[in-house]
C-alpha atoms as a printed R data frame, in Angstrom:
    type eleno elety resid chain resno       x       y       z
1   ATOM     1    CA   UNK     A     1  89.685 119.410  69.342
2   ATOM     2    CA   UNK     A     2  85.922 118.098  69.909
3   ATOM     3    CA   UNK     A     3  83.364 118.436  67.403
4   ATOM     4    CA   UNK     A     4  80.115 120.033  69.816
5   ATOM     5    CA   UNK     A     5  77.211 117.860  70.194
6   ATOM     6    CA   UNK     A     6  74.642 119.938  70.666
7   ATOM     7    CA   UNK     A     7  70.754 119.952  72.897
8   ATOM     8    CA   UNK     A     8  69.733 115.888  73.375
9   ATOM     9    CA   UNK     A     9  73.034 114.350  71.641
10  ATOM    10    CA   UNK     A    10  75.186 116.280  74.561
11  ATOM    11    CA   UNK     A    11  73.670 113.117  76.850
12  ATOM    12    CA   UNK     A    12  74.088 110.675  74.711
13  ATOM    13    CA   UNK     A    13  77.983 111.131  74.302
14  ATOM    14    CA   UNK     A    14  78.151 110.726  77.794
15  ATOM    15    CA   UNK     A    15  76.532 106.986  77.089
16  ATOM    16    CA   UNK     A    16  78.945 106.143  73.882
17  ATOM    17    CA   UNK     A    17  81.847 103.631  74.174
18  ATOM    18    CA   UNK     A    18  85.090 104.932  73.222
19  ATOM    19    CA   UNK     A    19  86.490 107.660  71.910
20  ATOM    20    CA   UNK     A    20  83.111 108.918  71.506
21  ATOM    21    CA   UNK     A    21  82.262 109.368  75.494
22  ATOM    22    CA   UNK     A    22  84.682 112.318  75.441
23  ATOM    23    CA   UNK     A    23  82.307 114.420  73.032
24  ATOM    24    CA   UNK     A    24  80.669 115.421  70.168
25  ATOM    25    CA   UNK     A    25  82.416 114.563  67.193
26  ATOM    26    CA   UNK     A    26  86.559 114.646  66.724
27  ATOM    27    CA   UNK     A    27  88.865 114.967  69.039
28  ATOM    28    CA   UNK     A    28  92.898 115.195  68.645
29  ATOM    29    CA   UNK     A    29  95.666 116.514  70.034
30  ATOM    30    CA   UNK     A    30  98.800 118.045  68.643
31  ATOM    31    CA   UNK     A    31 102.468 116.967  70.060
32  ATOM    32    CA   UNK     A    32 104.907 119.316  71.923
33  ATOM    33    CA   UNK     A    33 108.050 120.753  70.347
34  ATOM    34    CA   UNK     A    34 108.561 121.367  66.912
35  ATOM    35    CA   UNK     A    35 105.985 119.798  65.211
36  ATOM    36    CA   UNK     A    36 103.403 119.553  61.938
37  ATOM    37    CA   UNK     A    37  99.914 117.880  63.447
38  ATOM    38    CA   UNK     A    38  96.876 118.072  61.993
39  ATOM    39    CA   UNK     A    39  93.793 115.793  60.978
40  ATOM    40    CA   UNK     A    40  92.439 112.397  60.588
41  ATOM    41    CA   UNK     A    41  89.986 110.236  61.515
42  ATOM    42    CA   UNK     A    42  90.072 106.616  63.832
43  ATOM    43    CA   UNK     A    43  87.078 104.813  63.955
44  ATOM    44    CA   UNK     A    44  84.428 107.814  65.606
45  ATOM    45    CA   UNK     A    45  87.057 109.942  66.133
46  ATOM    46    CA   UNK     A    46  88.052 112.672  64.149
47  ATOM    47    CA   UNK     A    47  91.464 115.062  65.188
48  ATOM    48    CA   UNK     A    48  90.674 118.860  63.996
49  ATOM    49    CA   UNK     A    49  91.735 119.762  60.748
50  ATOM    50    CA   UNK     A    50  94.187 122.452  61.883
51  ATOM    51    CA   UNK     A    51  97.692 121.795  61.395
52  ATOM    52    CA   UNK     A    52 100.680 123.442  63.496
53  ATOM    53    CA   UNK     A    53 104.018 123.701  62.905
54  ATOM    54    CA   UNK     A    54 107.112 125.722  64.190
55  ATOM    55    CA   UNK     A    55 107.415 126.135  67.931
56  ATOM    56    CA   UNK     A    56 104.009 124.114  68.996
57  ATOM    57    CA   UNK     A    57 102.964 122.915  72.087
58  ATOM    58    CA   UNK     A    58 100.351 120.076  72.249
59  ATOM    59    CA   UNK     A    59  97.158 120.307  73.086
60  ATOM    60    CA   UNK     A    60  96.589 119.079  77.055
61  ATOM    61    CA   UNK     A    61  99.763 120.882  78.181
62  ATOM    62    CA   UNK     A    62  97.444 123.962  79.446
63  ATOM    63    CA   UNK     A    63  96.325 127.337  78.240
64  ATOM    64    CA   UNK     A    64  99.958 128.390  76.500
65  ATOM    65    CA   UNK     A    65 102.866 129.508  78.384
66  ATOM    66    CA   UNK     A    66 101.827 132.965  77.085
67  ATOM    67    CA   UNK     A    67  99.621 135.173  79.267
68  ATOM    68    CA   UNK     A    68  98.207 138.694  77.482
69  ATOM    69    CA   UNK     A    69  98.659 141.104  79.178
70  ATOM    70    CA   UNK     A    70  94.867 142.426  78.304
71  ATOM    71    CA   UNK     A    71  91.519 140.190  79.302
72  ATOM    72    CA   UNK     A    72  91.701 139.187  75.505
73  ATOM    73    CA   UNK     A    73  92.005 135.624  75.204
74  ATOM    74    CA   UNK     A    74  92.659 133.616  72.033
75  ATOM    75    CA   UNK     A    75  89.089 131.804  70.956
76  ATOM    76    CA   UNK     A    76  87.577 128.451  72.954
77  ATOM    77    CA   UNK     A    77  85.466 127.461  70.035
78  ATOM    78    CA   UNK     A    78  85.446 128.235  66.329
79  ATOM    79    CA   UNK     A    79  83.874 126.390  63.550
80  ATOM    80    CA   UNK     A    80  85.689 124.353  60.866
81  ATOM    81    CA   UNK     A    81  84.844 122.651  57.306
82  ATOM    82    CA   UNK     A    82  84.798 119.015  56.719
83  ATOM    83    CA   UNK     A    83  84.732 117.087  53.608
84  ATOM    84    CA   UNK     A    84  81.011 115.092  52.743
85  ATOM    85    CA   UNK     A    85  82.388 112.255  53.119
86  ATOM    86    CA   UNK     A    86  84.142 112.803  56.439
87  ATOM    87    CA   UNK     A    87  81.177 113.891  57.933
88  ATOM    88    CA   UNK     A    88  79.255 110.933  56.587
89  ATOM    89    CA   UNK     A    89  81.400 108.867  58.122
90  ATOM    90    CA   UNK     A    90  81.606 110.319  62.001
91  ATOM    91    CA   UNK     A    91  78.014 110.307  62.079
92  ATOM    92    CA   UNK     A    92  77.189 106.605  60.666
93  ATOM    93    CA   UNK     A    93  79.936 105.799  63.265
94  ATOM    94    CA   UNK     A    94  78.718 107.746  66.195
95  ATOM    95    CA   UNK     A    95  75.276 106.042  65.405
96  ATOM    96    CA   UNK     A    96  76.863 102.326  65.091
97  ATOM    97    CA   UNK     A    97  78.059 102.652  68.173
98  ATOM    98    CA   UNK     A    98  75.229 104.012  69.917
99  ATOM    99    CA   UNK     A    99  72.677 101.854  69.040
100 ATOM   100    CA   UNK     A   100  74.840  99.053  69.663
101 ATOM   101    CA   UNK     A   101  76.536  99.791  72.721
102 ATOM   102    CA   UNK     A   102  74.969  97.226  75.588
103 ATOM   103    CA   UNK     A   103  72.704  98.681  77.694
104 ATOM   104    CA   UNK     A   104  72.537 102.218  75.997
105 ATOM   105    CA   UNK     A   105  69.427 104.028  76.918
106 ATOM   106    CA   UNK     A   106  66.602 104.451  74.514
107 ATOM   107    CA   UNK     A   107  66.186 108.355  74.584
108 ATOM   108    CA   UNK     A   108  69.917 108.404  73.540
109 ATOM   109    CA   UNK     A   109  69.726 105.866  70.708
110 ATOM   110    CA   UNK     A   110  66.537 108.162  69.726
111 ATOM   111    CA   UNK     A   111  68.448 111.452  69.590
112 ATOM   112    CA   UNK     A   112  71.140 109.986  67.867
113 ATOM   113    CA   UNK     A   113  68.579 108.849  64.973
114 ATOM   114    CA   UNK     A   114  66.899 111.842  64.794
115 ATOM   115    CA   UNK     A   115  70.555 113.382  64.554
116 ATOM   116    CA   UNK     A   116  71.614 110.747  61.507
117 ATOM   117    CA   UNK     A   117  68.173 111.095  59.914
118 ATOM   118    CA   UNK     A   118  68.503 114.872  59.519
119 ATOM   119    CA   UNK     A   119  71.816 114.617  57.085
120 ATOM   120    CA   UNK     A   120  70.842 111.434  55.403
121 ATOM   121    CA   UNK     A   121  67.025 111.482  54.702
122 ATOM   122    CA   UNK     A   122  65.592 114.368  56.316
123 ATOM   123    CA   UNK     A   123  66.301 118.746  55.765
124 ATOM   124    CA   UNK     A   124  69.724 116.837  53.828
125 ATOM   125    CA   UNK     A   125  69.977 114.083  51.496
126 ATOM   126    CA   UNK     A   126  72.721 111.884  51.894
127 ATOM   127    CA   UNK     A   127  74.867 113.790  53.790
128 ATOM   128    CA   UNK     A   128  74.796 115.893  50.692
129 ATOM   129    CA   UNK     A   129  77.425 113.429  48.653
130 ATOM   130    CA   UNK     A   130  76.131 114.254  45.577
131 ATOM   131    CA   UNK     A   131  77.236 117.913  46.136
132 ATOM   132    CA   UNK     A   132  80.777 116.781  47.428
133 ATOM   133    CA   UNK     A   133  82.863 119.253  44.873
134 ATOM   134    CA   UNK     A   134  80.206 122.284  45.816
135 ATOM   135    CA   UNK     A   135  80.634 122.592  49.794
136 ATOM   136    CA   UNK     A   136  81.891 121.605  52.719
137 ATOM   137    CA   UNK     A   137  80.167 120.725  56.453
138 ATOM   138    CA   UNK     A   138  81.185 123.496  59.037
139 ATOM   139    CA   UNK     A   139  81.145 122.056  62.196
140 ATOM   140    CA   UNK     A   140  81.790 123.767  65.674
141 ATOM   141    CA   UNK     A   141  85.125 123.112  67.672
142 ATOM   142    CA   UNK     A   142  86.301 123.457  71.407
143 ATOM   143    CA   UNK     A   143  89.678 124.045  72.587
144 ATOM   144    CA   UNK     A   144  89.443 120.432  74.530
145 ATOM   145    CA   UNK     A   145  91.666 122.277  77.389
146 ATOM   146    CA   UNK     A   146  88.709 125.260  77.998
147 ATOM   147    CA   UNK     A   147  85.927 123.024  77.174
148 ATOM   148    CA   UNK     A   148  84.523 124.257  80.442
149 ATOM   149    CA   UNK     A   149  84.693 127.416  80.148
150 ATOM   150    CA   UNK     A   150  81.453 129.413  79.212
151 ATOM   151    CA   UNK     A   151  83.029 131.034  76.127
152 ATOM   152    CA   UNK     A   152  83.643 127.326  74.572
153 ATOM   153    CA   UNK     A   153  79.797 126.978  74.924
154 ATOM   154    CA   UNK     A   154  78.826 129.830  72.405
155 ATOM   155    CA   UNK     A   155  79.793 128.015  69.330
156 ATOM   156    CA   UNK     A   156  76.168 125.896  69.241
157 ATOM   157    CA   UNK     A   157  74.990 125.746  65.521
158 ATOM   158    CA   UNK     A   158  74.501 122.257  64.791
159 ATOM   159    CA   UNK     A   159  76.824 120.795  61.405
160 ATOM   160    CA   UNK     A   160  75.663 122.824  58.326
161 ATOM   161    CA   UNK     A   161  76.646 123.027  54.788
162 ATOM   162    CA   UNK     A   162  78.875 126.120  53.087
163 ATOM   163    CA   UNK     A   163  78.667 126.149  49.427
164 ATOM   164    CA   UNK     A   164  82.888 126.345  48.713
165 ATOM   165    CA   UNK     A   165  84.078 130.321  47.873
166 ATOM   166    CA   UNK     A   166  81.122 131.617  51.014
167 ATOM   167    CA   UNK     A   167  81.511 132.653  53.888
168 ATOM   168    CA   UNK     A   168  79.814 131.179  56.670
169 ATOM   169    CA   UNK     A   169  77.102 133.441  58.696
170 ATOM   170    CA   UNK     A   170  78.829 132.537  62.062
171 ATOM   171    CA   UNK     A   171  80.784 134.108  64.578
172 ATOM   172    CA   UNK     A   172  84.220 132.257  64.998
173 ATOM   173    CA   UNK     A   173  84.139 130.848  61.329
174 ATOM   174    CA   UNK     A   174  87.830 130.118  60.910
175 ATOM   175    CA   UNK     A   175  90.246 132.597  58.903
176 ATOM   176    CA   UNK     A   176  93.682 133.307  58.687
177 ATOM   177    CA   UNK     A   177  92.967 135.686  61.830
178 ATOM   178    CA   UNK     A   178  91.724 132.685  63.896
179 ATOM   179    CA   UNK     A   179  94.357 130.614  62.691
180 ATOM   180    CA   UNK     A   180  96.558 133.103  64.040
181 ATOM   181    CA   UNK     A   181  95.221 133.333  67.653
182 ATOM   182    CA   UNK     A   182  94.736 129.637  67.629
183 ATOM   183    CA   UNK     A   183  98.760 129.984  66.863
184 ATOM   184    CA   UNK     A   184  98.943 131.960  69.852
185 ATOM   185    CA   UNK     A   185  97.424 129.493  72.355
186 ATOM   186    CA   UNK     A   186 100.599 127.272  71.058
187 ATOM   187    CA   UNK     A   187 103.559 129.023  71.223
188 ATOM   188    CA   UNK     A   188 105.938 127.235  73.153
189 ATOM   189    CA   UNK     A   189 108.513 130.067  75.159
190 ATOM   190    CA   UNK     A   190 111.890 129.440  76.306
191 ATOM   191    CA   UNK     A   191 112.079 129.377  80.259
192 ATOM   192    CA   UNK     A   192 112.572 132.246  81.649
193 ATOM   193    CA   UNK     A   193 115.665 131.874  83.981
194 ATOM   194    CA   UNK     A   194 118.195 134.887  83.797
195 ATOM   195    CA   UNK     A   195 122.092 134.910  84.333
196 ATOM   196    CA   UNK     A   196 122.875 136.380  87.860
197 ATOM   197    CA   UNK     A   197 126.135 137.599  89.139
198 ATOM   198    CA   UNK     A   198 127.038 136.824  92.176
199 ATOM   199    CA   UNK     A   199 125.504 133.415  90.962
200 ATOM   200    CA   UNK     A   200 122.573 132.055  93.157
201 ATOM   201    CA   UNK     A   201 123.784 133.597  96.216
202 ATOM   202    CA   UNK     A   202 124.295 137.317  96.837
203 ATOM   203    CA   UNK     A   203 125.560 139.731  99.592
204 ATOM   204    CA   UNK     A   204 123.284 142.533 101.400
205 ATOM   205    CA   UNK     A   205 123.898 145.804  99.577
206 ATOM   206    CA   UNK     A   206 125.811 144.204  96.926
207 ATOM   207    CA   UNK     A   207 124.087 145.029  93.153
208 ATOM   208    CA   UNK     A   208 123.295 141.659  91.571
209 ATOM   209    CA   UNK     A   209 123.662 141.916  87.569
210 ATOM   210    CA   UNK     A   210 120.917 139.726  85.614
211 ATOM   211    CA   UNK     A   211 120.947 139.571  81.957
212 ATOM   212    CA   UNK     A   212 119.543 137.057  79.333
213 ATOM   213    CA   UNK     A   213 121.285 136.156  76.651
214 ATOM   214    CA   UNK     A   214 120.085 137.326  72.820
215 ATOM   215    CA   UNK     A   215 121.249 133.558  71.996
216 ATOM   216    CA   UNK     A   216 118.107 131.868  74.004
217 ATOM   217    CA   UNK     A   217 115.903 134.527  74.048
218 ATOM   218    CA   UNK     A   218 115.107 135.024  69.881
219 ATOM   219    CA   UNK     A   219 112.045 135.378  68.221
220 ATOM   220    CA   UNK     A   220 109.753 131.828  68.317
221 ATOM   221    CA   UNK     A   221 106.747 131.549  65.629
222 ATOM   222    CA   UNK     A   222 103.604 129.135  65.057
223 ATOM   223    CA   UNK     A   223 102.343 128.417  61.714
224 ATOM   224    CA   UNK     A   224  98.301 127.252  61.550
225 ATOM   225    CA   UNK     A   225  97.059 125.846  58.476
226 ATOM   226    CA   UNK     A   226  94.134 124.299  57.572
227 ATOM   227    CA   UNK     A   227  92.685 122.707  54.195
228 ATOM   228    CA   UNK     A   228  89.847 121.144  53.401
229 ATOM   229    CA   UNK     A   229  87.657 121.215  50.521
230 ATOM   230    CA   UNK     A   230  87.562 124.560  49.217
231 ATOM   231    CA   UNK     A   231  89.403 126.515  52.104
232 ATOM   232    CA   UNK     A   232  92.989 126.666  52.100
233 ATOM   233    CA   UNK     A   233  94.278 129.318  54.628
234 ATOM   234    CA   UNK     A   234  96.997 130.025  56.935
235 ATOM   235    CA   UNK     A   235  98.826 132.594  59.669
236 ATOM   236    CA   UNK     A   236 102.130 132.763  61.344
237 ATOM   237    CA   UNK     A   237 102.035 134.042  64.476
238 ATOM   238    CA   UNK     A   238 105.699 135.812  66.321
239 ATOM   239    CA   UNK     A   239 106.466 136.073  69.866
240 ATOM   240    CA   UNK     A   240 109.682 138.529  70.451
241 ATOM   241    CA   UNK     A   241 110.832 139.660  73.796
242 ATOM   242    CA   UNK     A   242 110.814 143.040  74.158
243 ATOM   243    CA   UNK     A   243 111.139 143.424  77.974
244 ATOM   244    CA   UNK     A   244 112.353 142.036  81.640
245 ATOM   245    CA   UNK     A   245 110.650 142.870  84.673
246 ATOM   246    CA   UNK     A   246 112.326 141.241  87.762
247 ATOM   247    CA   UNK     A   247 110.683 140.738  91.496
248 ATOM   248    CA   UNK     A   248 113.099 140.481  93.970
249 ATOM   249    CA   UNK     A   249 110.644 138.184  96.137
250 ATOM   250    CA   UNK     A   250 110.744 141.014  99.080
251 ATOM   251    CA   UNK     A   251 109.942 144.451  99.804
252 ATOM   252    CA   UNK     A   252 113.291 144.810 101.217
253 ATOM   253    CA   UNK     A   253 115.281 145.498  97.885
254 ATOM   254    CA   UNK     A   254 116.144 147.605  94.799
255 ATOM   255    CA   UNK     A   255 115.594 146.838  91.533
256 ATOM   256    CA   UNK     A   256 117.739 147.993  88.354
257 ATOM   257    CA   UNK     A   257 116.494 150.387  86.858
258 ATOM   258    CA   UNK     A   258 113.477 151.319  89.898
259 ATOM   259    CA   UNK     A   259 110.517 150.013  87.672
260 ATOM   260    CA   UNK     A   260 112.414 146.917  87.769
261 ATOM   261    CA   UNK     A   261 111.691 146.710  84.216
262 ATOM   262    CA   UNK     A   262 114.168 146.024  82.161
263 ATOM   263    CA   UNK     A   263 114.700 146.904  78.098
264 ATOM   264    CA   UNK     A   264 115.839 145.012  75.241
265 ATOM   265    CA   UNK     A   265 119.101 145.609  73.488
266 ATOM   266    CA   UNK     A   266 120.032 146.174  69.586
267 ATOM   267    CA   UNK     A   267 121.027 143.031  70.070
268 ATOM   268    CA   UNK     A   268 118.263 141.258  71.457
269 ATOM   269    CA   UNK     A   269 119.678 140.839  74.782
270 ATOM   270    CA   UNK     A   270 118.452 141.991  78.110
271 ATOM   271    CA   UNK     A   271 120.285 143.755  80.660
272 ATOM   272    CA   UNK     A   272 124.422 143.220  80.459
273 ATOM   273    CA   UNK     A   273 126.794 140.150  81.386
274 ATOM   274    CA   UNK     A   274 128.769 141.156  84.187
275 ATOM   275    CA   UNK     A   275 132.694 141.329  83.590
276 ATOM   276    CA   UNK     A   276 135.982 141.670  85.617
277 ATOM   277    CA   UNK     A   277 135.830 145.308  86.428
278 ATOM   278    CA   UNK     A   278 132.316 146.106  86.721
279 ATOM   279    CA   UNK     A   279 131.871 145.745  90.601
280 ATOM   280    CA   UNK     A   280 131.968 149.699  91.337
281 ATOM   281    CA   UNK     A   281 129.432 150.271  88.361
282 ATOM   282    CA   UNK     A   282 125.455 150.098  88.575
283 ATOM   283    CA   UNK     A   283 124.096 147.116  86.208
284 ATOM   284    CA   UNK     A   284 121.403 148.652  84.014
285 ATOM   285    CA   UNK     A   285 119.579 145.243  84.818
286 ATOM   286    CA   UNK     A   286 119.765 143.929  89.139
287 ATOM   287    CA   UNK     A   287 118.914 143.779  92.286
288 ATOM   288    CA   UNK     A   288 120.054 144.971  95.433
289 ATOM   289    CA   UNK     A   289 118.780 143.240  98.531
290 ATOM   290    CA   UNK     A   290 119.012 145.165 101.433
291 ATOM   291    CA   UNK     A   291 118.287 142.477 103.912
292 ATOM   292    CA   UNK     A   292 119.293 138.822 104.353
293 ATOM   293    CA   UNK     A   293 117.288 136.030 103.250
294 ATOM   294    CA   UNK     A   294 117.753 134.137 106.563
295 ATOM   295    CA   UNK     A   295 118.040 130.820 106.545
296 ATOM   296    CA   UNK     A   296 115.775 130.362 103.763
297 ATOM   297    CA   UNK     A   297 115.614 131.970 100.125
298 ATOM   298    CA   UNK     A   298 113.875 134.901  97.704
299 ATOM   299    CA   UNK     A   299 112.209 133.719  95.560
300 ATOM   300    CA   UNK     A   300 112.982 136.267  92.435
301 ATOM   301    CA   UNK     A   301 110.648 136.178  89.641
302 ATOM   302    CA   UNK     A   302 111.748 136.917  86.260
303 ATOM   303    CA   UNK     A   303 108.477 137.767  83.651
304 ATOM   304    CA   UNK     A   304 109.424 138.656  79.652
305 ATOM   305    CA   UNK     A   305 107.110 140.518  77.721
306 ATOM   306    CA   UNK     A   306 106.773 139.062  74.098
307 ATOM   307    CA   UNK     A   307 105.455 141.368  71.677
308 ATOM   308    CA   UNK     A   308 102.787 138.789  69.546
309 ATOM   309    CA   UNK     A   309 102.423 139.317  65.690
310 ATOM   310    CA   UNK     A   310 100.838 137.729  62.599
311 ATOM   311    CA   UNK     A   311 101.166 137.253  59.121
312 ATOM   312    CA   UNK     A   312  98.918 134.735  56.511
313 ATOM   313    CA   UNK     A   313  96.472 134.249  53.738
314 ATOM   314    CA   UNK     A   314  95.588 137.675  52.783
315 ATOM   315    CA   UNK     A   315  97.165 139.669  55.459
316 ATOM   316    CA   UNK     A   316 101.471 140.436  54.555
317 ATOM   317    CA   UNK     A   317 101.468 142.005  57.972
318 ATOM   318    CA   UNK     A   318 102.931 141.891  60.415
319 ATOM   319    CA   UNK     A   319  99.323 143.002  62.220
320 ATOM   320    CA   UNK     A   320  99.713 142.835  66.093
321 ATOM   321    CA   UNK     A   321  98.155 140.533  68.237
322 ATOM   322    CA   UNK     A   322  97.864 141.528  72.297
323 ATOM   323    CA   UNK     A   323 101.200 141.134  74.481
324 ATOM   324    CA   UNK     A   324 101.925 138.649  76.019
325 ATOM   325    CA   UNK     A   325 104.404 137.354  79.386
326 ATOM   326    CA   UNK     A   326 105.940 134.590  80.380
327 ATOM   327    CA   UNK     A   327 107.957 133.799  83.629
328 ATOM   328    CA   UNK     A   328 109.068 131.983  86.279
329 ATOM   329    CA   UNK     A   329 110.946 132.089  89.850
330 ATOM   330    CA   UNK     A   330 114.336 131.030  91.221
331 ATOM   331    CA   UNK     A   331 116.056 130.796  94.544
332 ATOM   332    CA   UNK     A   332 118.459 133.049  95.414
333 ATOM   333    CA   UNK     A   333 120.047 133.401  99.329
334 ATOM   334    CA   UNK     A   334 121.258 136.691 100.197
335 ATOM   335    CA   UNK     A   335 123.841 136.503 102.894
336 ATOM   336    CA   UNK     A   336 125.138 139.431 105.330
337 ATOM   337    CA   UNK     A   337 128.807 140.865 104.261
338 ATOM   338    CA   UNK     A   338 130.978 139.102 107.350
339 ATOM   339    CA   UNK     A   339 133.272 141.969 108.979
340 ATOM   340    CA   UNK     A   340 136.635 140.607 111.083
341 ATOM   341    CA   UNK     A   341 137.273 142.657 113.977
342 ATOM   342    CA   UNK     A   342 140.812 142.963 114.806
């Protein structure tokens, strides 16, 4: 996550050796899997101070594997608190470096000073050290994988200071509520690959069962935490599938039941395996193609719905965040039913 550098300091990151070319302020990334990743700070570089946990995927690995099913989208920029002394530190360093990197151009050395004087001898003293126990800087933040996007441009206050128990006068100020959409943005969803029977290949006419099994398909959760100074929130947020819609990858089929749509079980399963016996009965979860795929394939395409809900500092929920899918396709070949005439 990149700290924004804001009016003449946006050029001169552009001009800074390093870590520091990639942006204003820190940057970090969070691993895949199931992980706990949070802050720190490497030379100019500073990793947000938001920690994740449960179910996370990193940072860089795209937008989430979870699409809401509204135009709501979690948040591209909030702001965060850093310790007096952290800040101190980034901005001595980000002004080391400038200044001394060969061949840097003037106005950016300039900007960069004017930036440095402001917190140590200018509107702020010292970079406000002296009040270390009392506040916190807040500092804005982009979701480094929609830094491009317009909405991750609307955080733009420069760094300012938050006396500890207030609440800042900005949109996007982190909570337990942003923590929880940032949670969203990270859960990490099992593929979505359903059970089919016939297996892969099919017969024209012939219902195709699919179910997905309440074993692999369970609830997943992301925890988001962050503390610094005097803030010390969190949220959980839950993914839990609540519905299978299949596409048979052609116009030429049924789908089981007609929306294609398929419900979840008591048991957290979707649809029904198919068993010895079952071939005369309609699955409550299929296809039937009516045509054959040729000599190529259909490409079916399974999407869950998760239903998306958070809990946290504050809030015993659960409090519902917007739906959400997740899906992907897979071959099948649908063959004609061979007759021998006698």
């Amino acid at each position: 996550m990149r700290w924004l550098f804001v009016g003449a300091l946006a050029g001169v990151c552009a001009l800074m050796p390093g870590t520091a070319m990639a942006g204003w302020g820190p940057g970090g990334e969070s691993n895949g899997g199931n992980t706990d990743s949070g802050g720190g700070q490497s030379g100019s570089d500073i990793v947000s101070m938001v920690r994740y946990s449960g179910s996370s995927q990193g940072s860089g690995s795209g937008k989430g594997n979870v699409t809401p099913v509204s135009d709501w989208t979690p948040p591209a920029c909030w702001y965060e608190p850093r310790t007096a002394e952290d800040f101190q530190k980034y901005v001595e360093n980000v002004y080391t470096e400038t200044v001394n990197y060969p061949g840097q151009h003037s106005y950016a050395k300039t900007a960069v000073g004017q930036f440095r004087e402001m917190y140590k001898d200018g509107e702020y003293k010292n970079y406000n050290l002296d009040k270390a126990d009392e506040g916190t800087w807040w500092v804005a933040v982009q979701d480094p994988d929609r830094w491009m996007e317009p909405a991750a441009q609307l955080c733009d206050e420069m760094p300012f200071w938050v006396v500890n128990g207030d609440a800042p006068d900005v949109p996007n100020a982190v909570t337990p509520e942003i923590l929880a959409e940032l949670a969203y943005n990270r859960l990490q969803l099992p593929e979505t690959e359903v059970t089919l029977a016939p297996e892969n290949i099919t017969k024209v006419n012939l219902p195709t069962w699919a179910w997905l099994d309440n074993a692999e398909f369970k609830a997943v959760d992301v925890t988001a935490e962050i503390n610094v100074g005097g803030l010390n929130i969190q949220a959980t947020t839950t993914a839990r599938p609540i519905a299978l819609k299949l596409e048979p990858g052609t116009k030429d089929a049924e789908t089981y039941p007609a929306s294609g749509e398929c419900t979840i079980n008591d048991d957290d399963s979707i649809g029904e395996a198919y068993a010895e016996g079952k071939s005369d009965e309609t699955p409550p979860c299929g296809i039937k193609y009516l045509r054959s795929s040729g000599d190529g394939k259909f490409a079916l395409r399974a999407t869950v719905t998760w239903e998306i809900t958070w809990t946290g500092t504050g809030n015993p929920g659960p409090t519902q965040l917007p739906n959400g899918t997740f899906g992907n396709t897979q071959n099948v070949t649908v063959q004609e039913i061979q007759s021998v005439n006698r």
